[in-house]
Amino acid sequence: MLLITAPSKTQRSQLSNPVMASEHFTLPVFLERSKRLNSELAKLSLTELCQLMKMSETLGKSTHLRISHFVEEPTSTNCLPALFTFQGDAYSSLTPESYDQQQLLHAQAHLRILSGLYGILRPLDLMSPYRLEMATRLQTENSANLYQFWGDMITENINEDLAGLAEPVVVNLASTEYSKVIHAKRLEGRMLTITFKEKKGDDYRTVPIHSKRARGMMIHFMITEQLTAPGPLRDFNLGGYTYRDDLSSLSQKDEWIFTRG
């Protein structure tokens, strides 16, 4: 199986200690296309950038700086691997510095991070910090937005990875903004969506901030337990969550629901 997740806006650019041997680091598979996107962003003025991304001037300045400092030739001395770069709510439960080499390589084989700038990232892909959400309406020569820019490329890349796995299942832990870049009808495997809900009165509801954190906890669970198939994910109980077969059977065919409270 492959777990897919969304990136985070909060990112870091350096660590105090080396993460692992550099021979295990990889380059983003669509790096050349990422360079094209960054070049398009570099053409925008600060005002245009703020309007495009609907952000304040202060945030625009820091984003503009990241664009100008984009590393076109990533190495272990000028970039960090993706799993060590992303922070924020969805990544608060991930502890990559504590994972041993076997766990990191397991993550490399079974986790994919969808990205507006990079398309798709493996955990050990070297990357530059950036800010570009998948829903951004960035126009390029042949596309009106990032969904058109990436087209079938991400789906095809996932299909290539699924072909080498015992169970061709994509476990969807990404937000709708990111997961819809994958064309489900062209996916050569099953798409299983995980939903986390909180008890509110007599009902269960999805609370975005809690869902983000729960997704991170499930990814941590997959990495530390080195899971290769979706079945054992039903044993996930971090954060007080429990798999609910009764609710899952009432939902969409390929959706598993976990609740707490």
Tab-separated table of C-alpha atoms in Angstrom, residues 30-118:
chain	number	residue	atom	x	y	z
A	30	PHE	CA	9.241	16.055	-11.197
A	31	LEU	CA	12.041	18.465	-10.264
A	32	GLU	CA	12.303	19.926	-13.778
A	33	ARG	CA	8.624	20.831	-13.758
A	34	SER	CA	9.031	22.315	-10.284
A	35	LYS	CA	11.711	24.583	-11.688
A	36	ARG	CA	9.242	25.761	-14.333
A	37	LEU	CA	6.626	26.569	-11.722
A	38	ASN	CA	9.109	28.449	-9.574
A	39	SER	CA	10.199	30.446	-12.630
A	40	GLU	CA	6.573	31.447	-13.227
A	41	LEU	CA	6.245	32.553	-9.607
A	42	ALA	CA	9.495	34.541	-9.867
A	43	LYS	CA	7.934	36.663	-12.626
A	44	LEU	CA	5.260	37.993	-10.265
A	45	SER	CA	5.600	41.236	-8.351
A	46	LEU	CA	5.002	41.207	-4.601
A	47	THR	CA	1.512	42.637	-5.124
A	48	GLU	CA	0.663	40.042	-7.774
A	49	LEU	CA	1.982	37.242	-5.572
A	50	CYS	CA	-0.135	38.385	-2.620
A	51	GLN	CA	-3.220	38.599	-4.822
A	52	LEU	CA	-2.615	35.163	-6.333
A	53	MET	CA	-2.166	33.461	-2.976
A	54	LYS	CA	-4.572	35.703	-1.052
A	55	MET	CA	-2.065	36.557	1.665
A	56	SER	CA	-0.730	39.560	3.567
A	57	GLU	CA	2.242	41.617	2.422
A	58	THR	CA	4.323	40.277	5.308
A	59	LEU	CA	3.662	36.684	4.316
A	60	GLY	CA	4.128	37.658	0.683
A	61	LYS	CA	7.631	38.939	1.398
A	62	SER	CA	8.677	35.692	3.082
A	63	THR	CA	7.139	33.695	0.216
A	64	HIS	CA	8.915	35.879	-2.341
A	65	LEU	CA	12.175	35.200	-0.513
A	66	ARG	CA	11.610	31.443	-0.697
A	67	ILE	CA	10.968	31.728	-4.424
A	68	SER	CA	14.236	33.601	-4.951
A	69	HIS	CA	16.120	31.048	-2.816
A	70	PHE	CA	14.650	28.003	-4.546
A	71	VAL	CA	17.389	25.373	-4.944
A	72	GLU	CA	17.443	23.971	-8.476
A	73	GLU	CA	20.163	21.430	-7.722
A	74	PRO	CA	19.326	19.947	-4.297
A	75	THR	CA	22.070	18.238	-2.305
A	76	SER	CA	22.382	17.041	1.275
A	77	THR	CA	24.280	20.249	2.093
A	78	ASN	CA	21.703	22.747	0.823
A	79	CYS	CA	18.353	20.981	1.367
A	80	LEU	CA	16.516	18.709	3.798
A	81	PRO	CA	14.465	15.610	2.973
A	82	ALA	CA	10.720	16.241	2.760
A	83	LEU	CA	9.831	14.254	5.882
A	84	PHE	CA	12.170	16.470	7.902
A	85	THR	CA	11.056	19.699	6.234
A	86	PHE	CA	7.298	19.736	6.799
A	87	GLN	CA	5.959	20.734	10.211
A	88	GLY	CA	2.583	21.966	11.469
A	89	ASP	CA	-0.473	20.174	12.828
A	90	ALA	CA	-0.475	17.223	10.442
A	91	TYR	CA	3.222	16.578	11.096
A	92	SER	CA	3.303	17.213	14.846
A	93	SER	CA	2.976	13.488	15.580
A	94	LEU	CA	5.754	12.507	13.203
A	95	THR	CA	9.203	12.184	14.756
A	96	PRO	CA	11.569	11.550	11.820
A	97	GLU	CA	14.656	12.314	13.929
A	98	SER	CA	13.794	9.312	16.117
A	99	TYR	CA	13.146	6.845	13.281
A	100	ASP	CA	15.914	4.397	12.554
A	101	GLN	CA	17.216	3.828	9.039
A	102	GLN	CA	14.938	0.855	8.408
A	103	GLN	CA	11.862	2.875	9.389
A	104	LEU	CA	12.894	5.797	7.185
A	105	LEU	CA	13.419	3.511	4.217
A	106	HIS	CA	10.043	1.920	4.927
A	107	ALA	CA	8.480	5.389	4.845
A	108	GLN	CA	10.274	6.024	1.554
A	109	ALA	CA	8.584	2.973	0.068
A	110	HIS	CA	5.078	3.516	1.457
A	111	LEU	CA	4.450	7.249	1.925
A	112	ARG	CA	3.868	9.991	-0.651
A	113	ILE	CA	3.365	13.711	0.024
A	114	LEU	CA	1.322	15.551	-2.601
A	115	SER	CA	2.631	19.017	-3.415
A	116	GLY	CA	1.588	22.033	-5.449
A	117	LEU	CA	5.191	22.844	-6.371
A	118	TYR	CA	6.736	19.371	-6.564
